[in-house]
PDB file of C-alpha atoms in Angstrom:
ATOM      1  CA  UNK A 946      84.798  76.726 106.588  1.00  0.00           C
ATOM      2  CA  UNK A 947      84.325  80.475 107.502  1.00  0.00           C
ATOM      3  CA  UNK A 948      86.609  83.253 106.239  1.00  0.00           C
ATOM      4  CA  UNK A 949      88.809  84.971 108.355  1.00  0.00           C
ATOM      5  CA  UNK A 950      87.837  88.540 108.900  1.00  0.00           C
ATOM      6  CA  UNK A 951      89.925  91.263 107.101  1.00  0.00           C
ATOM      7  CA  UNK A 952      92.040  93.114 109.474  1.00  0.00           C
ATOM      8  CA  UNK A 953      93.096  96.021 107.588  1.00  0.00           C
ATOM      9  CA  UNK A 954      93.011  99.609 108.866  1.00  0.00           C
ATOM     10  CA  UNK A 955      89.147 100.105 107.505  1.00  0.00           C
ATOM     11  CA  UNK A 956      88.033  97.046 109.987  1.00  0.00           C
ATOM     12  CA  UNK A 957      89.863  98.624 112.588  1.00  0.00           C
ATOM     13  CA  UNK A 958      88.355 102.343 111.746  1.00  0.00           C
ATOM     14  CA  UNK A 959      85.147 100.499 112.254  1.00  0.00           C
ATOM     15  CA  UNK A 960      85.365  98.468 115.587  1.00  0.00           C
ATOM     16  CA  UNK A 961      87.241 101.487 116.985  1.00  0.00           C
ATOM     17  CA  UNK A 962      83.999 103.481 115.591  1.00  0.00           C
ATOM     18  CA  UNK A 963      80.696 101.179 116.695  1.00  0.00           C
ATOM     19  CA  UNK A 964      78.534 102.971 118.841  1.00  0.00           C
ATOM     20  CA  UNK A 965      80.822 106.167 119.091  1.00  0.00           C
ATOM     21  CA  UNK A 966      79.266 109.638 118.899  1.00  0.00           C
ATOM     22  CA  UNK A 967      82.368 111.964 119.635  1.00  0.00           C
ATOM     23  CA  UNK A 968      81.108 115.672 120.414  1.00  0.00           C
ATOM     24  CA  UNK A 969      80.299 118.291 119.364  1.00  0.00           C
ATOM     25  CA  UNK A 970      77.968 116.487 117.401  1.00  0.00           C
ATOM     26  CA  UNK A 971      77.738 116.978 113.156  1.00  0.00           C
ATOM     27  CA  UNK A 972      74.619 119.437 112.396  1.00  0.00           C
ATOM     28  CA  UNK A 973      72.021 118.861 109.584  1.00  0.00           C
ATOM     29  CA  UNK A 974      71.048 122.291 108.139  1.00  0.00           C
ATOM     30  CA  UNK A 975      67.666 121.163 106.698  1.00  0.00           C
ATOM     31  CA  UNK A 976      65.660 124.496 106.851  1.00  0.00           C
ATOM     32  CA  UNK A 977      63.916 122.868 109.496  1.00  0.00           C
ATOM     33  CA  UNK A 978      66.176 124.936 112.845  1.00  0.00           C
ATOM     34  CA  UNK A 979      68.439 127.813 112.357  1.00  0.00           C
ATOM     35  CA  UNK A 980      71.257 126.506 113.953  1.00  0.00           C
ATOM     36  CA  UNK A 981      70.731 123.051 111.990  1.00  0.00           C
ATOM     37  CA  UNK A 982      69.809 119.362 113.823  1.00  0.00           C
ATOM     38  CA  UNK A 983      72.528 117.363 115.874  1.00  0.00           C
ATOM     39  CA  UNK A 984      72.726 114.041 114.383  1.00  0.00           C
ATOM     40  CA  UNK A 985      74.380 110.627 115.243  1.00  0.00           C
ATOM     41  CA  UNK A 986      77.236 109.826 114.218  1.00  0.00           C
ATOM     42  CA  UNK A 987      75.541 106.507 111.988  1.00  0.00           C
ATOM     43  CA  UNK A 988      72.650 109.070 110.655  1.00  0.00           C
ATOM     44  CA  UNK A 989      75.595 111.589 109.838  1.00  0.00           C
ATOM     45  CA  UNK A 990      77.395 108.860 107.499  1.00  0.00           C
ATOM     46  CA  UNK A 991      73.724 107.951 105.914  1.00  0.00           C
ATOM     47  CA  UNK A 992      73.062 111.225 104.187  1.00  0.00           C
ATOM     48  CA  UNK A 993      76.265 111.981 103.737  1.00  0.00           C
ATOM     49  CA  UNK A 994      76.010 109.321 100.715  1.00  0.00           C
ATOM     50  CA  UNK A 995      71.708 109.413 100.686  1.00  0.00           C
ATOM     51  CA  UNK A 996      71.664 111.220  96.920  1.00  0.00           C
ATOM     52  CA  UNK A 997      68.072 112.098  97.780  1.00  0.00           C
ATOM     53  CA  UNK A 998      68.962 114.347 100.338  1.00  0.00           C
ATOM     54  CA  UNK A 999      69.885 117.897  99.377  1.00  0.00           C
ATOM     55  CA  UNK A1000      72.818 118.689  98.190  1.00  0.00           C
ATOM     56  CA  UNK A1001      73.280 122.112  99.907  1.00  0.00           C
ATOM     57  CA  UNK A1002      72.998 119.926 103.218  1.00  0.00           C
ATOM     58  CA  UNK A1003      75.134 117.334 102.065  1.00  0.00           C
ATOM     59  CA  UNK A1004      77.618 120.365 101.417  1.00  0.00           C
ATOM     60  CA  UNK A1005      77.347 121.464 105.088  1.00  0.00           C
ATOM     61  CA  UNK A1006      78.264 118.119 106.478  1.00  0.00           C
ATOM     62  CA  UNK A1007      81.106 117.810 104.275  1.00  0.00           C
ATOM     63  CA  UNK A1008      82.430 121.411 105.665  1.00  0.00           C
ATOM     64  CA  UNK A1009      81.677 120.577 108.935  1.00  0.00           C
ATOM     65  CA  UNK A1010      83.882 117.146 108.604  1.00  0.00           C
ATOM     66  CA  UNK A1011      86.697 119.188 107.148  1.00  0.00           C
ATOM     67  CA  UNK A1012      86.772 120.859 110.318  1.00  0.00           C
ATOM     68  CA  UNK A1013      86.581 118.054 112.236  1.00  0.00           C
ATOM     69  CA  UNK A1014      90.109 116.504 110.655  1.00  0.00           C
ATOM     70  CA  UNK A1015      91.917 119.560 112.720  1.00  0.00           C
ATOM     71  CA  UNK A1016      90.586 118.128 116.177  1.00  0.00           C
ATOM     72  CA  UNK A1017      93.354 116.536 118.288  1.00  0.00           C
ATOM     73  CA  UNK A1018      93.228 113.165 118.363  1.00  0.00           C
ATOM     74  CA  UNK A1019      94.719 112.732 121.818  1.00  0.00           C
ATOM     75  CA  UNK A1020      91.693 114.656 123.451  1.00  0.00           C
ATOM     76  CA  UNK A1021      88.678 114.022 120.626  1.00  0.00           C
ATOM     77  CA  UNK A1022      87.700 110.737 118.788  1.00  0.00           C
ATOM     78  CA  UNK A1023      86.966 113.068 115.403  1.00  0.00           C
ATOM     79  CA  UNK A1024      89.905 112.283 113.784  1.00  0.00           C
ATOM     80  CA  UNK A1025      89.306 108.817 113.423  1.00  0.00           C
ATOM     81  CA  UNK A1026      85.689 109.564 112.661  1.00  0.00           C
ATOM     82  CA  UNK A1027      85.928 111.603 110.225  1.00  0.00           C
ATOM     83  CA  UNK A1028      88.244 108.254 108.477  1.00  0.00           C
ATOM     84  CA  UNK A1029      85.168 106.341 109.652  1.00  0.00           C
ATOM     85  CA  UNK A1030      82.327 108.575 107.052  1.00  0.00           C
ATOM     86  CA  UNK A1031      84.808 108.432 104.694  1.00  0.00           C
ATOM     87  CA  UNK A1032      85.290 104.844 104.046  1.00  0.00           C
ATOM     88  CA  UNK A1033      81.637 104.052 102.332  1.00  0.00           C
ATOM     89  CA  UNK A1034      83.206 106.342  99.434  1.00  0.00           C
ATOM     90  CA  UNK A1035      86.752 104.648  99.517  1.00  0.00           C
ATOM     91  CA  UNK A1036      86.029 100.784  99.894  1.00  0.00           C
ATOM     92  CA  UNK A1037      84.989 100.410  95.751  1.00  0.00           C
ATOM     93  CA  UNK A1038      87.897 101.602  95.341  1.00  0.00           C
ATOM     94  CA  UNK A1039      89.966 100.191  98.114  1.00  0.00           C
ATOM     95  CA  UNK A1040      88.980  96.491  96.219  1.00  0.00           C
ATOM     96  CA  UNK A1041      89.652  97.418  92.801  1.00  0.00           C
ATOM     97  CA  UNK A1042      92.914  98.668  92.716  1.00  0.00           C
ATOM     98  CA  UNK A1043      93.912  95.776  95.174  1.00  0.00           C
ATOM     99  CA  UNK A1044      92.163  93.661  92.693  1.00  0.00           C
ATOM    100  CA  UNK A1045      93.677  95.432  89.674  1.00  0.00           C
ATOM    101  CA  UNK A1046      97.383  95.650  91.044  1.00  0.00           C
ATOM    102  CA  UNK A1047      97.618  92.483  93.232  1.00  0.00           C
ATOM    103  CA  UNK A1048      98.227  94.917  95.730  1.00  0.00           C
ATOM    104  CA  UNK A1049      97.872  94.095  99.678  1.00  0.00           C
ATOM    105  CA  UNK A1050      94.790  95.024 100.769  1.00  0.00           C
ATOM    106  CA  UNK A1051      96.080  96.830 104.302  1.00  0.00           C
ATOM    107  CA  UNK A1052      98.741  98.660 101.989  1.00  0.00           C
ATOM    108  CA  UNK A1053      95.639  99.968  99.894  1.00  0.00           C
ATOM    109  CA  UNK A1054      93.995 100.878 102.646  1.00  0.00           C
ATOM    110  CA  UNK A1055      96.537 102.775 104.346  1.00  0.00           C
ATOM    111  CA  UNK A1056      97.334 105.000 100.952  1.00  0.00           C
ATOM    112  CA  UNK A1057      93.450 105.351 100.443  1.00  0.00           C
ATOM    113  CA  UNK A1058      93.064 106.811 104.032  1.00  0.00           C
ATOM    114  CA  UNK A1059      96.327 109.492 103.765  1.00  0.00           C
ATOM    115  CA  UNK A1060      95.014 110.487 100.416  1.00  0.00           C
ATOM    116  CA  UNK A1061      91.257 111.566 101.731  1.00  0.00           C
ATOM    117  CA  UNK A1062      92.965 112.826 104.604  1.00  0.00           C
ATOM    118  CA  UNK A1063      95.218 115.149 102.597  1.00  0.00           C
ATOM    119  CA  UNK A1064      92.249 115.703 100.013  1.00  0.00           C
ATOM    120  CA  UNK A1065      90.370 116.847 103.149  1.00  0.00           C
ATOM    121  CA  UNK A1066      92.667 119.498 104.443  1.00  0.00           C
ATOM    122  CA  UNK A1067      92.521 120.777 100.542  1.00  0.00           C
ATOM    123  CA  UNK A1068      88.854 121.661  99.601  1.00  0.00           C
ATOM    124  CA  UNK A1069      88.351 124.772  98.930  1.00  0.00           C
ATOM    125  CA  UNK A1070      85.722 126.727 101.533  1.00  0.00           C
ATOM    126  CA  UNK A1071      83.468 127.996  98.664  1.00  0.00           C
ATOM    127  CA  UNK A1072      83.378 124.675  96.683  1.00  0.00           C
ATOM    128  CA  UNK A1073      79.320 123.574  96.289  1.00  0.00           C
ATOM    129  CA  UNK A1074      80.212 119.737  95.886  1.00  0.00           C
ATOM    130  CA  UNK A1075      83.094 119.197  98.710  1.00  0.00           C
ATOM    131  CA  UNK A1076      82.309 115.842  99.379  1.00  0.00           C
ATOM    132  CA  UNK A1077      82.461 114.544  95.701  1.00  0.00           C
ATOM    133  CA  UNK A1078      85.695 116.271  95.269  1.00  0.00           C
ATOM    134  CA  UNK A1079      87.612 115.067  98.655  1.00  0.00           C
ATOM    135  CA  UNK A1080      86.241 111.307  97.325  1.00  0.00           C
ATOM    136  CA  UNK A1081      87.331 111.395  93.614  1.00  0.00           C
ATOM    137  CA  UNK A1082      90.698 112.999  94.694  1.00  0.00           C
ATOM    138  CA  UNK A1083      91.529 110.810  97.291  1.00  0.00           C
ATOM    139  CA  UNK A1084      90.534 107.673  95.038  1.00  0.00           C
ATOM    140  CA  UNK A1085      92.462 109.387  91.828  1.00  0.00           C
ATOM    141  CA  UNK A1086      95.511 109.906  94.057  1.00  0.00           C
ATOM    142  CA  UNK A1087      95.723 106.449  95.264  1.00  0.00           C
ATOM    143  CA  UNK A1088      94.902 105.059  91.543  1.00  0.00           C
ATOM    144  CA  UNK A1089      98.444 107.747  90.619  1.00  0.00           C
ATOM    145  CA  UNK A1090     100.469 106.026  93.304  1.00  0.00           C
ATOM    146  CA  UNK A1091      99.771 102.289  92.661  1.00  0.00           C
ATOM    147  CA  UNK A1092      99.725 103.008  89.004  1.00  0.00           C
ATOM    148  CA  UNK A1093     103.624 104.415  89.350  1.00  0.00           C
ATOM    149  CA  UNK A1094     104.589 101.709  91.721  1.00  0.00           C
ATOM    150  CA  UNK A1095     104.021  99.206  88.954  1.00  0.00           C
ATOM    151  CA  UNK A1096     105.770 100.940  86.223  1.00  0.00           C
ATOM    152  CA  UNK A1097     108.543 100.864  89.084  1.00  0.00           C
ATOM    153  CA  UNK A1098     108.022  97.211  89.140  1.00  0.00           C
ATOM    154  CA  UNK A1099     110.375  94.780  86.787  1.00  0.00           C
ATOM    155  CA  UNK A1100     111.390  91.107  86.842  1.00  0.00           C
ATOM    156  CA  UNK A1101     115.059  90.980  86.648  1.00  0.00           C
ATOM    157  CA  UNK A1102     116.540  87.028  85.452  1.00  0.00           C
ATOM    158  CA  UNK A1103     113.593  85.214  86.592  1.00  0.00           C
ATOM    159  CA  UNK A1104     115.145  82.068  87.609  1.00  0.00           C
ATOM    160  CA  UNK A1105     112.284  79.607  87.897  1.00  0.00           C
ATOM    161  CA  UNK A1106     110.829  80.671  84.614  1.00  0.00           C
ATOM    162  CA  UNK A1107     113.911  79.198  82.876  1.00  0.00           C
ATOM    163  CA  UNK A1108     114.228  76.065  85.258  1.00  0.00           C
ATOM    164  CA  UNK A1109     118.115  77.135  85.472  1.00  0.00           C
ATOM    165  CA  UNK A1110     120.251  79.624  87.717  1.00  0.00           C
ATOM    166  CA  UNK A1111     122.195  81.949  85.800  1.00  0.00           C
ATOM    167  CA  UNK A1112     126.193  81.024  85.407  1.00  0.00           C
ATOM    168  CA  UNK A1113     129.037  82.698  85.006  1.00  0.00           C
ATOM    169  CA  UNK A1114     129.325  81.748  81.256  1.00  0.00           C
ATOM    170  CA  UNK A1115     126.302  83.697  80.069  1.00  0.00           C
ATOM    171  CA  UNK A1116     127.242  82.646  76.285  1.00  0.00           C
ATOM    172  CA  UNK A1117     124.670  79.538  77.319  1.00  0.00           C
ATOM    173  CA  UNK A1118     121.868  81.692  78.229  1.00  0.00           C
ATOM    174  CA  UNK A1119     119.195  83.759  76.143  1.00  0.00           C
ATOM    175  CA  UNK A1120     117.577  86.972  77.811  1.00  0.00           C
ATOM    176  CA  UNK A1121     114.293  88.111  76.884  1.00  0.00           C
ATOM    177  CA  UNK A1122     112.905  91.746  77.478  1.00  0.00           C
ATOM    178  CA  UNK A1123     108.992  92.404  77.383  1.00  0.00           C
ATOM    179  CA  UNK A1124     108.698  96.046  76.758  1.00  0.00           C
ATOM    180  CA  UNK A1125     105.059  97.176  77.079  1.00  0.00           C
ATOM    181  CA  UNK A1126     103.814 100.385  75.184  1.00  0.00           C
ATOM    182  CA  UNK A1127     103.447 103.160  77.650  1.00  0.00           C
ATOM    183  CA  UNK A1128      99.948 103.751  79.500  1.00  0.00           C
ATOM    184  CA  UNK A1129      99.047 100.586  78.273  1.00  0.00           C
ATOM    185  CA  UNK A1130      96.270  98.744  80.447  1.00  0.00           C
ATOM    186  CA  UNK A1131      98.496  95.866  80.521  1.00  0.00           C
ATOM    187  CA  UNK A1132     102.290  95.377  82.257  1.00  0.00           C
ATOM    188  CA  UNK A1133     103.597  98.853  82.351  1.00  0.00           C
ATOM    189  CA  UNK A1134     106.858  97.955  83.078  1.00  0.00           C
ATOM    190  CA  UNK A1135     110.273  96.099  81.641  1.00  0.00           C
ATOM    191  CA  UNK A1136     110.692  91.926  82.153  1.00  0.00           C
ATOM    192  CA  UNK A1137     113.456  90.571  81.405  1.00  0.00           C
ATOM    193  CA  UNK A1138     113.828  86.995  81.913  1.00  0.00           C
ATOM    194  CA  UNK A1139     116.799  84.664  81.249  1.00  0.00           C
ATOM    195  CA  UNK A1140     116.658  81.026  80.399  1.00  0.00           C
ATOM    196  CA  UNK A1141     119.007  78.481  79.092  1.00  0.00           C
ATOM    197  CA  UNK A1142     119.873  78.759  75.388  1.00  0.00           C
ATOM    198  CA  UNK A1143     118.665  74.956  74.699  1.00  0.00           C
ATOM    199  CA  UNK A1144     115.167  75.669  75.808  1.00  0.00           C
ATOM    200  CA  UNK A1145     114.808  78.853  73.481  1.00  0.00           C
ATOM    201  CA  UNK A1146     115.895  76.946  70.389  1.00  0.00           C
ATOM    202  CA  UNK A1147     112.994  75.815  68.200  1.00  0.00           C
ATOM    203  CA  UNK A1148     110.412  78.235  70.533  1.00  0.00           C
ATOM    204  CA  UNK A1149     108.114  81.218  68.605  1.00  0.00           C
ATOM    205  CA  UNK A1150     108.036  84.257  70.726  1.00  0.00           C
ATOM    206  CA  UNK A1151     104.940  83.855  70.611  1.00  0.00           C
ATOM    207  CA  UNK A1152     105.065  80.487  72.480  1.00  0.00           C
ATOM    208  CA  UNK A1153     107.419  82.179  75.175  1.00  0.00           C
ATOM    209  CA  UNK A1154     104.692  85.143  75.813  1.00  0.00           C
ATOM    210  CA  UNK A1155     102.186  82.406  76.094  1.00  0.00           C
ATOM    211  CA  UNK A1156     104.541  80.573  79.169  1.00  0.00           C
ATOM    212  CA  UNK A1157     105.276  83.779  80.832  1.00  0.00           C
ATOM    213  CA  UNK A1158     101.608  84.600  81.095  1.00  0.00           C
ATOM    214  CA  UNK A1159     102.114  88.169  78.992  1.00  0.00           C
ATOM    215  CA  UNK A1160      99.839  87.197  76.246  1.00  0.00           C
ATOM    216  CA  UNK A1161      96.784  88.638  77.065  1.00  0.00           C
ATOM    217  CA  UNK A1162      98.820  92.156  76.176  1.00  0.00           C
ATOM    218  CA  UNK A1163     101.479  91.045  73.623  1.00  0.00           C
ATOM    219  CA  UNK A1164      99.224  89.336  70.779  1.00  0.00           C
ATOM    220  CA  UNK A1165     102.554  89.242  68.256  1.00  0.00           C
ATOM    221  CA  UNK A1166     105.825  89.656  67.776  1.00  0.00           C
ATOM    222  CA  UNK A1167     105.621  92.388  65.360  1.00  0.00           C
ATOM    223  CA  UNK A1168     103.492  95.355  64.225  1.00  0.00           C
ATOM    224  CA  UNK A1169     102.140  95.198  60.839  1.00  0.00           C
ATOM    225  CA  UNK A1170     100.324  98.554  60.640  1.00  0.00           C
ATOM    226  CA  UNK A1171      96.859  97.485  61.401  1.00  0.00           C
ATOM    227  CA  UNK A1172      95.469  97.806  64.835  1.00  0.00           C
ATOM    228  CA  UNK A1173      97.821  99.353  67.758  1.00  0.00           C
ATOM    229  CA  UNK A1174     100.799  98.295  68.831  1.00  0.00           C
ATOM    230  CA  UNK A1175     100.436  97.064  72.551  1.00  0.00           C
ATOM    231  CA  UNK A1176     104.073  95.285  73.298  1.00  0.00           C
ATOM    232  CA  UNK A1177     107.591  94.543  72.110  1.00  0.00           C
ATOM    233  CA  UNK A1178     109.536  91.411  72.723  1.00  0.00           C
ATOM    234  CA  UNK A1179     113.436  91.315  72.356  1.00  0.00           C
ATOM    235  CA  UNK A1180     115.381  88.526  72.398  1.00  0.00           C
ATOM    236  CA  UNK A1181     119.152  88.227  72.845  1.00  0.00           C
ATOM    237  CA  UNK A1182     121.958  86.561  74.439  1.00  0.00           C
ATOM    238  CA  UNK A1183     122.618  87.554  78.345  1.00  0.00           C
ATOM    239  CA  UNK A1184     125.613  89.531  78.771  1.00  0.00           C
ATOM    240  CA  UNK A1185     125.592  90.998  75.346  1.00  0.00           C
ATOM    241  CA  UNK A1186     123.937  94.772  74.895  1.00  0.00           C
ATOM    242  CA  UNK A1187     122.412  94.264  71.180  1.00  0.00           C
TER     243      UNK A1187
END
């Protein structure tokens, strides 16, 4: 059975793309002609990433895409192409923090995109690698925001984890909080989860990390001195602070 094709906004860029040359045309300043060779649109994007070409050319390109951003988009297709010879620099990047975070790919996407495009409007005129800087920006800027949305990210009384609904009489109940150490390649962010007492009875922490899939970053319970410290688990009764 064949996959469905993605339909995120860097499939779109690219059907709305094929075969477009919008005008006036990028300009290769090889040496070869003073005022530089018009290339294709498809030839532009291959040296732009083509590490054999110089880099004083590559340069060039890059400045003359920058300009190309400001074009209106209601009389020029150059705003979308400029997304277009962007996206070769943005899709490793694009899959890895989707793959990293869980994240959806079309939100991704769309943060990836705004973040060249701002990185675009802010390279500097005189800077000799433009094009490596507006990439690693706009792919360090997207990395920031996903990062911060999952320290913003906590599980709150996870019902099905415990098999039970929270009552009113939380004396019954145990509440667990998984506090990760900050910066930490692993959850980044508070879960607490809430189960019936008569399930935690006669459990290790250890045993509980293990069900809640957090053991890959919370090895023990405690933190004997050796090694570094990558998690703390609390456990207490809901509805009582200590």
């Amino acid at each position: 059975m064949s996959l469905l094709p993605h339909t995120g906004i860097f499939a779109a860029v690219e059907r709305q793309c094929a075969g477009s040359d919008p005008t006036p045309p990028l300009r290769l300043f090889d040496g070869s002609e003073r005022a530089g060779v018009p290339l294709a649109l498809v030839r532009a994007r291959q040296l732009l990433y083509d590490r054999s070409v110089c880099p004083a050319a590559r340069a060039a390109l890059w400045r003359q895409i920058t300009e190309r951003v400001r074009f209106d988009a209601d009389t020029s297709d150059w705003p979308t192409a400029v997304v277009w010879l962007g996206l070769p620099g943005l899709r490793r990047t694009a899959f890895r923090i989707t793959w990293r975070f869980r994240a959806e790919r079309g939100d991704v996407e769309a943060e990836l995109v705004t973040c060249y495009l701002e990185a675009l409007e802010d390279v500097g005129a005189d800077d000799p690698n433009p094009g490596g800087t507006v990439l690693r920006s706009a792919c360090s800027r997207a990395w920031d925001v996903w990062r911060k949305a999952r320290r913003e990210m906590a599980a709150d009384d996870v019902e099905s984890v415990g098999g039970a609904p929270l009552e009113a009489d939380a004396d019954g109940y145990w509440q667990a909080d998984y506090d990760p150490i900050p910066r930490h390649p692993g959850l980044s962010a508070t879960v607490r989860i809430t189960v019936p007492a008569h399930r935690v009875e006669g459990v290790r922490l250890g045993a509980l990390a293990q069900t809640w899939g957090v053991a890959d970053t919370a090895m023990s319970v405690g933190y004997s001195g050796r090694g570094r410290q990558v998690a703390k688990i609390s456990l207490r009764r809901a509805g009582r602070s200590g």
